[in-house]
C-alpha cells in the first residue's frame, strides 16, 4: 500500500514553540547543540509529508479516526492532525507538560 504524499503546514503556535525551543537550547546548552536539535526537528517535520502514519495516535486526543498523532523528538512531542488534503502541525510541547496542554492542541487553527 502506497501512502499519499501530503503537504505539511505548520501552525503559528508551532513556529513560536520552535523559536522558544531554540532559545532554551541556546541558553541551556550551546549554539551548535540548539542548532542541530532544531534542524533535525525540521527534517522530521518535513518527513511527515510521507510518514504521517508511522507515528502513534495521540493518546491525549482520542478520536475514532486517529487523526491526531504525535511524533517524539527528544523530550518534545510534535502534535499533528491528518487531514485529507494536508498534514497540520499544531504544536510542539515538552513531554513533561500536563495532558491538558496537549489536549488544547485540538483547538488550534491552521
mmCIF file of C-alpha atoms in Angstrom:
data_model
loop_
_atom_site.group_PDB
_atom_site.id
_atom_site.type_symbol
_atom_site.label_atom_id
_atom_site.label_comp_id
_atom_site.label_asym_id
_atom_site.label_seq_id
_atom_site.Cartn_x
_atom_site.Cartn_y
_atom_site.Cartn_z
ATOM 1 C CA UNK A 1 0.000 0.000 0.000
ATOM 2 C CA UNK A 2 1.457 3.296 -1.075
ATOM 3 C CA UNK A 3 0.992 6.295 1.195
ATOM 4 C CA UNK A 4 -0.265 9.506 -0.352
ATOM 5 C CA UNK A 5 2.191 12.400 -0.035
ATOM 6 C CA UNK A 6 0.558 15.421 1.579
ATOM 7 C CA UNK A 7 1.939 18.909 2.195
ATOM 8 C CA UNK A 8 2.908 19.771 5.775
ATOM 9 C CA UNK A 9 1.525 23.019 7.186
ATOM 10 C CA UNK A 10 2.905 24.374 10.471
ATOM 11 C CA UNK A 11 0.702 26.489 12.750
ATOM 12 C CA UNK A 12 1.847 29.851 14.080
ATOM 13 C CA UNK A 13 1.883 28.390 17.588
ATOM 14 C CA UNK A 14 4.184 25.553 16.499
ATOM 15 C CA UNK A 15 6.552 28.056 14.861
ATOM 16 C CA UNK A 16 6.572 30.073 18.080
ATOM 17 C CA UNK A 17 7.286 26.875 20.045
ATOM 18 C CA UNK A 18 10.204 26.089 17.731
ATOM 19 C CA UNK A 19 11.654 29.510 18.435
ATOM 20 C CA UNK A 20 11.260 29.010 22.175
ATOM 21 C CA UNK A 21 12.903 25.585 21.987
ATOM 22 C CA UNK A 22 15.826 27.091 20.104
ATOM 23 C CA UNK A 23 16.250 29.930 22.602
ATOM 24 C CA UNK A 24 16.093 27.472 25.501
ATOM 25 C CA UNK A 25 18.754 25.339 23.783
ATOM 26 C CA UNK A 26 20.991 28.367 23.303
ATOM 27 C CA UNK A 27 20.684 29.386 26.949
ATOM 28 C CA UNK A 28 20.990 25.890 28.404
ATOM 29 C CA UNK A 29 23.344 24.032 26.070
ATOM 30 C CA UNK A 30 25.197 25.732 23.230
ATOM 31 C CA UNK A 31 24.709 27.305 19.837
ATOM 32 C CA UNK A 32 25.715 24.147 17.992
ATOM 33 C CA UNK A 33 23.556 21.827 20.129
ATOM 34 C CA UNK A 34 20.497 24.061 19.786
ATOM 35 C CA UNK A 35 21.015 24.448 16.051
ATOM 36 C CA UNK A 36 21.457 20.716 15.426
ATOM 37 C CA UNK A 37 18.401 19.847 17.540
ATOM 38 C CA UNK A 38 16.107 22.289 15.736
ATOM 39 C CA UNK A 39 17.486 21.373 12.287
ATOM 40 C CA UNK A 40 16.844 17.678 12.989
ATOM 41 C CA UNK A 41 13.334 18.579 14.128
ATOM 42 C CA UNK A 42 12.687 20.462 10.863
ATOM 43 C CA UNK A 43 13.855 17.420 8.889
ATOM 44 C CA UNK A 44 11.443 15.215 10.824
ATOM 45 C CA UNK A 45 8.597 17.700 10.275
ATOM 46 C CA UNK A 46 9.239 17.622 6.523
ATOM 47 C CA UNK A 47 9.265 13.814 6.577
ATOM 48 C CA UNK A 48 5.694 13.896 7.893
ATOM 49 C CA UNK A 49 4.520 14.519 4.321
ATOM 50 C CA UNK A 50 5.002 10.814 3.605
ATOM 51 C CA UNK A 51 5.481 9.278 7.073
ATOM 52 C CA UNK A 52 2.426 10.687 8.851
ATOM 53 C CA UNK A 53 1.023 7.212 9.566
ATOM 54 C CA UNK A 54 4.294 5.925 11.096
ATOM 55 C CA UNK A 55 3.750 7.686 14.405
ATOM 56 C CA UNK A 56 1.343 6.695 17.191
ATOM 57 C CA UNK A 57 -2.135 8.074 17.682
ATOM 58 C CA UNK A 58 -2.053 10.775 20.340
ATOM 59 C CA UNK A 59 -3.454 9.136 23.461
ATOM 60 C CA UNK A 60 -4.387 12.512 24.932
ATOM 61 C CA UNK A 61 -6.650 13.405 21.980
ATOM 62 C CA UNK A 62 -8.542 10.199 21.156
ATOM 63 C CA UNK A 63 -10.703 10.082 18.029
ATOM 64 C CA UNK A 64 -12.348 7.253 16.121
ATOM 65 C CA UNK A 65 -10.365 8.122 13.006
ATOM 66 C CA UNK A 66 -6.993 8.552 14.726
ATOM 67 C CA UNK A 67 -6.460 11.894 13.020
ATOM 68 C CA UNK A 68 -4.395 13.305 15.912
ATOM 69 C CA UNK A 69 -0.932 11.830 16.184
ATOM 70 C CA UNK A 70 2.325 12.682 17.857
ATOM 71 C CA UNK A 71 5.936 12.447 16.817
ATOM 72 C CA UNK A 72 8.502 12.304 19.599
ATOM 73 C CA UNK A 73 11.752 14.220 19.175
ATOM 74 C CA UNK A 74 13.946 14.149 22.235
ATOM 75 C CA UNK A 75 11.671 15.113 25.104
ATOM 76 C CA UNK A 76 9.279 17.015 22.842
ATOM 77 C CA UNK A 77 6.004 15.860 21.312
ATOM 78 C CA UNK A 78 5.007 17.200 17.920
ATOM 79 C CA UNK A 79 1.209 17.100 17.866
ATOM 80 C CA UNK A 80 -0.199 16.925 14.343
ATOM 81 C CA UNK A 81 -3.542 16.381 12.637
ATOM 82 C CA UNK A 82 -4.059 14.345 9.478
ATOM 83 C CA UNK A 83 -6.458 15.994 7.042
ATOM 84 C CA UNK A 84 -7.408 14.598 3.626
ATOM 85 C CA UNK A 85 -5.520 17.383 1.838
ATOM 86 C CA UNK A 86 -2.617 18.069 4.224
ATOM 87 C CA UNK A 87 -0.797 17.406 7.484
ATOM 88 C CA UNK A 88 -1.217 20.146 10.088
ATOM 89 C CA UNK A 89 1.491 20.502 12.735
ATOM 90 C CA UNK A 90 -0.432 22.005 15.642
ATOM 91 C CA UNK A 91 2.126 22.429 18.413
ATOM 92 C CA UNK A 92 5.430 21.212 19.818
ATOM 93 C CA UNK A 93 5.162 20.551 23.549
ATOM 94 C CA UNK A 94 7.643 19.299 26.125
ATOM 95 C CA UNK A 95 6.567 15.832 27.252
ATOM 96 C CA UNK A 96 6.585 16.862 30.917
ATOM 97 C CA UNK A 97 3.685 19.250 30.319
ATOM 98 C CA UNK A 98 0.270 18.380 31.670
ATOM 99 C CA UNK A 99 -2.108 16.434 29.424
ATOM 100 C CA UNK A 100 -4.471 19.430 29.370
ATOM 101 C CA UNK A 101 -1.832 21.429 27.434
ATOM 102 C CA UNK A 102 -1.633 18.604 24.918
ATOM 103 C CA UNK A 103 -5.441 18.330 24.666
ATOM 104 C CA UNK A 104 -5.628 22.058 23.925
ATOM 105 C CA UNK A 105 -3.872 21.390 20.608
ATOM 106 C CA UNK A 106 -7.206 20.137 19.253
ATOM 107 C CA UNK A 107 -8.495 23.713 19.139
ATOM 108 C CA UNK A 108 -5.556 25.172 17.201
ATOM 109 C CA UNK A 109 -6.470 26.542 13.775
ATOM 110 C CA UNK A 110 -4.015 26.312 10.893
#
